[in-house]
Coordinates of C-alpha atoms in Angstrom, one line a residue:
M1 CA -18.3 59.7 69.5
S2 CA -19.2 57.8 72.7
I3 CA -22.0 55.2 72.9
R4 CA -24.0 57.7 74.9
A5 CA -23.6 60.5 72.4
R6 CA -24.7 58.1 69.6
F7 CA -27.6 57.1 71.7
E8 CA -28.7 60.7 72.3
T9 CA -28.6 61.5 68.6
A10 CA -30.8 58.4 67.7
E11 CA -34.4 59.0 66.7
L12 CA -36.5 58.9 69.8
A13 CA -39.6 56.7 69.5
P14 CA -42.9 57.6 71.3
S15 CA -43.1 56.4 74.9
R16 CA -44.0 52.8 75.0
L17 CA -44.0 52.7 78.8
A18 CA -46.9 55.0 79.7
P19 CA -49.7 52.4 79.4
A20 CA -47.7 49.9 81.5
V21 CA -47.0 52.5 84.1
A22 CA -50.6 53.5 84.3
S23 CA -52.1 50.1 84.6
A24 CA -49.6 47.8 86.3
G25 CA -48.6 47.8 89.9
G26 CA -46.1 46.2 92.3
Q27 CA -43.7 43.6 91.1
R28 CA -45.5 43.0 87.8
H29 CA -45.2 46.7 87.0
Y30 CA -41.5 46.7 87.8
Q31 CA -40.9 43.6 85.6
E32 CA -42.8 45.2 82.7
V33 CA -40.8 48.4 83.0
R34 CA -37.6 46.5 83.1
R35 CA -38.4 44.5 80.0
R36 CA -39.5 47.6 78.0
I37 CA -36.4 49.7 79.0
H38 CA -34.2 46.8 78.1
Q39 CA -35.8 46.5 74.7
I40 CA -35.6 50.2 73.9
L41 CA -31.9 50.1 74.9
L42 CA -31.3 47.2 72.5
D43 CA -33.1 49.1 69.7
R44 CA -31.0 52.2 70.1
V45 CA -27.5 51.1 71.2
D46 CA -24.8 50.0 68.7
L47 CA -23.9 46.7 70.4
G48 CA -20.9 46.2 68.1
R49 CA -19.4 49.5 69.2
L50 CA -20.3 48.8 72.8
Q51 CA -18.3 45.6 72.9
Q52 CA -15.2 47.5 71.8
L53 CA -15.1 49.3 75.2
G54 CA -13.6 47.9 78.4
Q55 CA -15.9 46.1 80.9
E56 CA -15.9 49.0 83.4
Q57 CA -16.6 51.6 80.7
I58 CA -19.4 49.5 79.3
G59 CA -21.0 49.3 82.8
E60 CA -20.8 53.0 83.3
E61 CA -22.1 53.8 79.9
L62 CA -25.1 51.5 80.4
K63 CA -25.9 53.0 83.7
L64 CA -26.0 56.5 82.3
L65 CA -28.1 55.3 79.3
I66 CA -30.6 53.5 81.5
E67 CA -31.0 56.5 83.8
Q68 CA -31.5 58.8 80.8
L69 CA -34.2 56.4 79.5
M70 CA -36.1 56.4 82.8
V71 CA -36.2 60.2 82.7
E72 CA -37.4 60.3 79.1
E73 CA -40.1 57.7 79.6
Q74 CA -41.2 59.2 83.0
V75 CA -41.3 55.8 84.7
A76 CA -43.1 55.7 88.1
L77 CA -40.4 54.0 90.2
N78 CA -39.0 54.9 93.6
D79 CA -35.3 55.3 94.2
Q80 CA -34.7 51.7 95.3
E81 CA -36.6 50.4 92.2
R82 CA -34.6 52.6 89.9
R83 CA -31.3 51.3 91.4
S84 CA -32.6 47.8 91.0
L85 CA -33.6 48.5 87.4
V86 CA -30.1 49.7 86.5
R87 CA -28.5 46.7 88.2
D88 CA -30.9 44.1 86.6
I89 CA -30.5 45.5 83.1
R90 CA -26.7 45.6 83.4
W91 CA -26.8 42.0 84.6
E92 CA -28.9 41.1 81.6
M93 CA -26.6 42.7 79.1
L94 CA -23.2 42.0 80.6
G95 CA -23.8 38.8 82.7
L96 CA -26.3 36.0 83.1
G97 CA -29.4 37.9 84.1
P98 CA -31.2 36.6 87.2
L99 CA -28.4 34.2 88.0
E100 CA -25.9 36.9 88.7
P101 CA -26.7 37.3 92.4
L102 CA -26.5 33.6 92.9
L103 CA -23.1 33.4 91.1
A104 CA -21.9 36.2 93.4
D105 CA -22.8 34.3 96.6
P106 CA -19.8 32.4 97.8
T107 CA -21.9 30.1 100.0
I108 CA -23.6 28.5 97.0
S109 CA -22.0 25.4 95.5
D110 CA -24.6 24.4 93.0
I111 CA -27.3 26.3 91.0
L112 CA -30.1 24.1 89.6
V113 CA -32.5 25.6 87.1
N114 CA -35.6 23.5 86.7
T115 CA -37.3 25.3 83.8
H116 CA -37.7 29.1 83.8
R117 CA -40.1 29.0 86.7
Q118 CA -37.9 27.4 89.4
V119 CA -34.3 27.7 90.6
Y120 CA -32.7 25.7 93.5
V121 CA -29.3 26.2 95.1
E122 CA -27.2 24.1 97.3
R123 CA -25.7 25.7 100.4
R124 CA -23.6 23.7 102.8
G125 CA -24.8 20.4 101.3
R126 CA -28.5 21.3 101.5
L127 CA -30.9 22.2 98.6
E128 CA -32.9 25.4 98.9
L129 CA -35.6 26.8 96.7
T130 CA -34.9 30.5 95.7
D131 CA -37.3 33.2 94.5
V132 CA -35.2 33.6 91.3
C133 CA -37.0 32.9 88.0
F134 CA -36.8 33.8 84.3
H135 CA -39.4 35.8 82.4
D136 CA -40.2 32.8 80.1
E137 CA -38.6 29.9 78.3
A138 CA -37.1 32.2 75.7
H139 CA -35.3 34.2 78.4
L140 CA -33.7 31.0 79.9
M141 CA -32.7 29.8 76.4
K142 CA -31.0 33.2 75.7
I143 CA -28.9 32.8 78.9
I144 CA -28.0 29.2 78.0
D145 CA -27.0 30.3 74.5
K146 CA -24.8 33.0 76.0
I147 CA -23.0 30.5 78.2
V148 CA -22.3 27.8 75.5
S149 CA -21.5 30.2 72.7
R150 CA -18.5 31.6 74.7
I151 CA -16.6 28.4 74.3
G152 CA -17.8 27.7 70.8
R153 CA -20.5 25.1 71.6
R154 CA -24.2 25.1 70.7
V155 CA -27.5 23.7 71.9
D156 CA -30.6 23.3 69.8
E157 CA -33.0 20.6 68.8
S158 CA -30.4 18.7 66.8
S159 CA -28.0 18.8 69.7
P160 CA -30.2 19.2 72.8
M161 CA -27.5 18.4 75.5
V162 CA -24.3 20.4 76.1
D163 CA -21.5 20.6 78.7
A164 CA -19.9 24.0 79.0
R165 CA -18.1 26.2 81.6
L166 CA -18.2 29.7 82.9
P167 CA -15.1 32.0 82.8
D168 CA -14.4 31.2 86.5
G169 CA -14.2 27.4 85.6
S170 CA -17.7 26.5 87.0
R171 CA -19.1 23.5 85.1
V172 CA -22.4 23.9 83.3
N173 CA -24.7 21.3 81.9
A174 CA -27.9 22.1 79.9
I175 CA -30.5 19.9 78.4
I176 CA -33.5 21.3 76.4
P177 CA -36.7 20.1 74.7
P178 CA -37.5 17.6 73.3
L179 CA -35.3 15.7 75.8
A180 CA -36.4 17.9 78.7
V181 CA -40.1 17.5 78.8
D182 CA -41.2 20.5 80.8
G183 CA -38.6 23.0 79.4
A184 CA -34.9 23.8 79.5
I185 CA -32.9 22.5 82.5
M186 CA -29.5 23.8 83.5
S187 CA -27.2 22.9 86.3
I188 CA -24.1 24.9 87.4
R189 CA -21.4 23.3 89.6
R190 CA -19.6 26.3 91.2
F191 CA -15.9 26.5 91.8
S192 CA -14.3 28.7 94.4
V193 CA -12.6 31.8 93.0
T194 CA -9.7 31.0 95.4
P195 CA -9.0 27.3 95.1
L196 CA -9.2 25.3 98.3
R197 CA -6.1 24.0 99.9
I198 CA -5.6 20.9 102.0
D199 CA -5.7 22.9 105.2
D200 CA -9.2 24.1 104.2
L201 CA -10.3 20.4 104.1
L202 CA -8.9 19.9 107.6
G203 CA -11.0 22.9 108.7
F204 CA -14.1 21.3 107.2
K205 CA -13.1 17.9 108.9
T206 CA -13.1 16.3 105.5
M207 CA -10.0 14.3 106.6
T208 CA -7.5 14.2 109.5
E209 CA -4.0 15.7 109.7
P210 CA -2.3 12.3 109.2
M211 CA -4.5 11.6 106.1
A212 CA -3.8 15.1 104.6
R213 CA 0.0 14.8 105.1
T214 CA 0.0 11.3 103.7
L215 CA -1.8 12.5 100.5
E216 CA 0.6 15.4 100.2
A217 CA 3.5 13.1 100.4
L218 CA 2.1 10.7 97.8
S219 CA 1.6 13.5 95.4
R220 CA 5.2 14.7 95.9
A221 CA 6.6 11.2 95.6
K222 CA 4.9 10.7 92.2
V223 CA 2.6 7.9 93.2
N224 CA -0.2 7.1 90.8
M225 CA -3.6 7.8 92.4
I226 CA -7.3 7.5 91.5
V227 CA -9.9 9.6 93.3
S228 CA -13.2 7.7 93.5
G229 CA -16.6 8.9 94.6
G230 CA -20.2 9.5 93.7
T231 CA -21.7 12.6 92.1
G232 CA -21.1 15.8 94.2
S233 CA -18.7 14.0 96.6
G234 CA -15.9 16.5 95.9
K235 CA -13.7 14.4 93.6
T236 CA -12.6 17.3 91.4
T237 CA -12.0 19.5 94.4
L238 CA -9.8 16.9 96.0
L239 CA -7.9 16.2 92.7
N240 CA -7.2 20.0 92.5
I241 CA -5.8 19.9 96.0
L242 CA -3.7 16.8 95.5
S243 CA -2.1 18.5 92.5
G244 CA -0.8 21.1 94.8
G245 CA 1.9 18.7 95.9
I246 CA 3.4 18.6 92.4
P247 CA 6.7 20.5 92.1
A248 CA 6.7 23.6 90.0
S249 CA 9.5 22.2 87.9
E250 CA 7.3 19.5 86.3
R251 CA 5.3 19.7 83.1
I252 CA 1.6 18.8 83.7
V253 CA -0.9 18.0 81.0
T254 CA -4.6 18.0 82.0
I255 CA -7.3 16.3 79.9
E256 CA -11.0 17.0 80.6
D257 CA -14.4 17.0 78.9
A258 CA -15.1 20.5 80.3
A259 CA -12.0 22.3 81.6
E260 CA -12.5 22.9 85.3
L261 CA -9.2 22.0 87.1
Q262 CA -7.5 25.0 88.6
L263 CA -3.8 23.9 88.9
Q264 CA -1.5 26.5 90.3
Q265 CA 1.8 25.3 88.9
P266 CA 3.4 27.5 86.2
H267 CA 3.9 24.7 83.6
V268 CA 0.4 23.4 82.9
V269 CA -1.0 22.4 79.5
R270 CA -4.8 22.2 79.4
L271 CA -6.6 20.0 76.8
E272 CA -10.3 19.8 76.4
T273 CA -12.5 17.4 74.3
R274 CA -14.6 18.6 71.4
P275 CA -18.1 17.3 70.7
P276 CA -19.2 16.5 67.1
N277 CA -20.5 19.2 64.8
I278 CA -24.0 19.4 63.4
E279 CA -23.0 16.8 60.8
G280 CA -21.8 14.4 63.4
K281 CA -18.1 14.9 62.6
G282 CA -15.1 16.5 64.2
E283 CA -15.4 14.9 67.6
V284 CA -12.2 14.7 69.7
N285 CA -12.6 12.4 72.7
Q286 CA -10.5 11.9 75.8
R287 CA -8.8 8.8 74.4
V288 CA -7.4 10.8 71.4
L289 CA -6.2 13.5 73.8
V290 CA -4.4 11.0 76.1
R291 CA -2.6 9.5 73.1
N292 CA -1.6 13.0 71.9
A293 CA -0.5 14.0 75.4
L294 CA 2.1 11.2 75.4
R295 CA 3.8 13.0 72.5
M296 CA 3.9 16.3 74.5
R297 CA 6.7 15.3 76.9
P298 CA 4.5 15.4 80.0
D299 CA 5.9 14.6 83.5
R300 CA 2.4 13.9 84.7
I301 CA -1.0 13.5 83.0
I302 CA -4.1 14.4 85.0
L303 CA -7.5 13.3 83.7
G304 CA -10.5 15.1 85.0
E305 CA -12.6 12.0 84.9
V306 CA -12.1 8.5 83.4
R307 CA -15.3 7.2 81.9
G308 CA -14.5 5.2 78.8
A309 CA -11.9 3.5 76.6
E310 CA -9.3 6.2 77.6
A311 CA -8.8 4.1 80.8
F312 CA -6.5 1.7 78.9
D313 CA -4.3 4.5 77.5
M314 CA -4.2 6.1 81.0
L315 CA -2.9 2.9 82.6
Q316 CA -0.4 2.5 79.8
A317 CA 0.9 6.0 80.5
M318 CA 1.2 5.3 84.2
N319 CA 3.1 2.1 83.4
T320 CA 5.5 3.7 81.0
G321 CA 7.2 6.5 82.8
H322 CA 4.5 9.0 83.6
E323 CA 4.5 8.4 87.3
G324 CA 2.4 10.6 89.6
S325 CA -0.5 10.7 87.2
M326 CA -4.0 11.2 88.6
A327 CA -7.6 10.8 87.6
T328 CA -11.1 10.7 89.1
I329 CA -13.7 8.0 88.6
H330 CA -17.4 7.5 89.5
A331 CA -17.7 4.7 92.0
N332 CA -19.2 4.1 95.4
T333 CA -16.2 2.0 96.9
P334 CA -12.6 1.4 96.0
R335 CA -13.4 -2.1 94.9
D336 CA -16.2 -0.8 92.6
A337 CA -13.6 1.6 91.1
L338 CA -11.3 -1.3 90.2
A339 CA -14.3 -3.1 88.6
R340 CA -15.3 0.0 86.6
L341 CA -11.7 0.4 85.4
E342 CA -11.7 -3.2 84.2
N343 CA -15.0 -2.7 82.3
M344 CA -13.7 0.5 80.7
I345 CA -10.6 -1.3 79.4
G346 CA -13.0 -3.8 77.9
M347 CA -14.6 -0.9 76.0
A348 CA -11.3 -0.3 74.3
A349 CA -11.8 -3.6 72.5
M350 CA -8.5 -4.9 73.6
S351 CA -8.1 -8.7 73.4
L352 CA -6.7 -9.1 76.9
T353 CA -7.7 -11.7 79.4
P354 CA -9.3 -10.6 82.6
K355 CA -6.1 -11.5 84.5
A356 CA -4.0 -9.5 82.2
V357 CA -6.3 -6.5 82.6
R358 CA -6.1 -6.7 86.4
Q359 CA -2.3 -7.0 86.3
Q360 CA -2.3 -3.8 84.3
I361 CA -4.4 -2.1 86.9
A362 CA -2.5 -3.4 89.9
S363 CA 0.8 -2.4 88.3
A364 CA -0.3 1.1 87.3
I365 CA -2.3 2.3 90.3
T366 CA -0.9 2.5 93.9
V367 CA -3.5 4.4 95.8
I368 CA -7.3 4.8 95.6
V369 CA -8.8 7.7 97.6
Q370 CA -12.6 7.3 98.2
T371 CA -14.8 10.3 98.8
A372 CA -18.4 10.5 99.8
R373 CA -21.2 13.0 100.4
L374 CA -22.9 11.9 103.6
M375 CA -26.6 12.1 104.5
D376 CA -26.1 15.6 106.1
G377 CA -24.5 16.9 102.9
K378 CA -20.9 17.0 104.3
R379 CA -18.1 15.6 102.3
R380 CA -15.6 13.1 103.8
V381 CA -12.6 11.1 102.6
T382 CA -14.0 7.8 103.7
S383 CA -11.1 5.5 102.7
I384 CA -7.5 5.6 101.5
Q385 CA -6.5 2.2 100.1
E386 CA -3.2 0.9 98.8
I387 CA -3.2 -1.6 95.9
T388 CA -0.7 -4.3 97.0
G389 CA -0.7 -6.6 93.9
M390 CA -2.4 -9.8 92.8
E391 CA -3.4 -13.0 94.4
G392 CA -4.4 -15.5 91.7
E393 CA -6.7 -13.5 89.5
T394 CA -7.8 -11.0 92.2
I395 CA -6.4 -7.5 92.8
T396 CA -5.4 -7.2 96.5
S397 CA -5.6 -4.0 98.5
Q398 CA -5.3 -2.8 102.1
E399 CA -7.0 0.1 103.8
I400 CA -4.6 2.7 105.4
F401 CA -7.2 5.2 106.7
G402 CA -11.0 5.1 106.9
Y403 CA -14.0 6.9 108.2
R404 CA -16.4 5.0 110.5
Q405 CA -20.0 6.3 110.7
T406 CA -21.5 5.6 114.1
G407 CA -24.9 7.1 114.0
L408 CA -27.1 10.1 113.2
S409 CA -27.8 13.0 115.6
S410 CA -31.3 14.4 116.2
E411 CA -30.4 17.4 114.0
G412 CA -29.7 15.0 111.1
E413 CA -25.9 15.3 111.3
V414 CA -23.8 12.2 110.7
A415 CA -21.7 11.1 113.7
G416 CA -18.5 9.2 113.2
H417 CA -14.7 9.3 113.4
F418 CA -11.6 8.8 111.3
A419 CA -9.1 6.1 112.2
A420 CA -6.0 4.4 110.8
S421 CA -6.3 0.7 110.2
G422 CA -2.9 0.0 111.8
V423 CA -1.4 -1.3 108.6
R424 CA 2.0 0.1 107.6
P425 CA 1.7 1.0 103.9
R426 CA 4.2 -0.4 101.4
F427 CA 4.6 2.9 99.7
Q428 CA 6.6 4.2 102.7
D429 CA 9.8 3.0 101.0
R430 CA 9.0 5.1 98.0
L431 CA 8.3 8.1 100.1
K432 CA 11.6 7.7 101.9
S433 CA 13.4 7.6 98.5
F434 CA 11.9 11.1 97.8
G435 CA 13.0 12.3 101.2
V436 CA 9.6 12.2 102.8
L437 CA 9.3 10.6 106.3
L438 CA 5.9 10.1 107.9
P439 CA 5.7 9.6 111.7
D440 CA 4.8 6.0 112.8
D441 CA 2.0 7.4 115.0
F442 CA 0.1 8.5 111.8
F443 CA -0.8 4.8 111.4
D444 CA -1.7 4.1 115.0
P445 CA -5.2 2.6 115.0
S446 CA -5.9 3.9 118.6
R447 CA -5.9 7.5 117.3
Q448 CA -9.3 8.8 116.5
L449 CA -10.6 12.2 115.5
S450 CA -14.3 13.0 115.4

């Protein structure tokens, strides 16, 4: 028996919509009808049986059931409102409710839910207030629970913060009362369904052709790299793109707090940390996963973000045969990134002198790629620096490419240009050993591109 047949044989309750239809009007009337139809549907449908059907069949069954209910309840809606009602209830039951149209918009890169009353989005680097809202706090909490439960996580008063992800890899963070004073807060960092490629960044003027081809060559030649930048500067996106230069024959192990990397190679092993349970036990952090990854015969290890004691184990891996490994780190400049790495190694409680720590860093990392989100919201690769070694107790580096901001237009757009520093990088010898030759004019300081 189909879900619809079971629905039709269920005992029909008296109409609960008539008072609402008679007294309400406009948008308020529509919202009331939608809530009531949805509740009647939940009361009558066997949800367990419904979930056994395929996604398309579920959608078609729900559409027929909702249309049947509207006839039974004699709702006073026009054709457009009826279509909207079917769509909204399907979104509520099969998706993320009011967020579905935002998730379907490819121009949106971030969705920021500031309590159930207010939702902002980011388009092309600019924040915009939307007219999307939730019915109430309970409605928003239901959507948050639906997201986090899919990956076996939870959020409640005893654990009021959670990191999760959507099926498409988009990153989700939620924080609820009592930590969020005004109500539940949720942010969704969107990821493109089709992963960006390095040529896409050229089209966005995130970098120049010489910079792009140099980074491709570094990835192919198994050079250890760190992508540094602030929040929202495009670190993870760039890391995804850099991984595109890894040959398909290599075994890659990725380690992340919330799995979001979208590597295209056929031999990728994805590891994800686990938070503690309600008793505070069972946590598996990145450091444990890095150590375990070393026993998994990886050719390369890629960390989504280095933020703690795992920095030491990552450097050890880079120094002991796992060349071509990559990671991201939060820092405003390449020099700040080196200082943060040094501090993180100190968190590992290793009894190393500052000079020994810096020697480890200088030996392990060859290139730091700095990204930034400028005042106009556009992302740029602002510096590519090569670590050249040690002078005394100081790590030395040289900039190969950089972005020079020259001003701000009347429309608020940042004006500037990319340029090579004129320094010939030492890693060119390594590139040649891998059969990669970069033209000398790539490093010509007289070449500029706006």
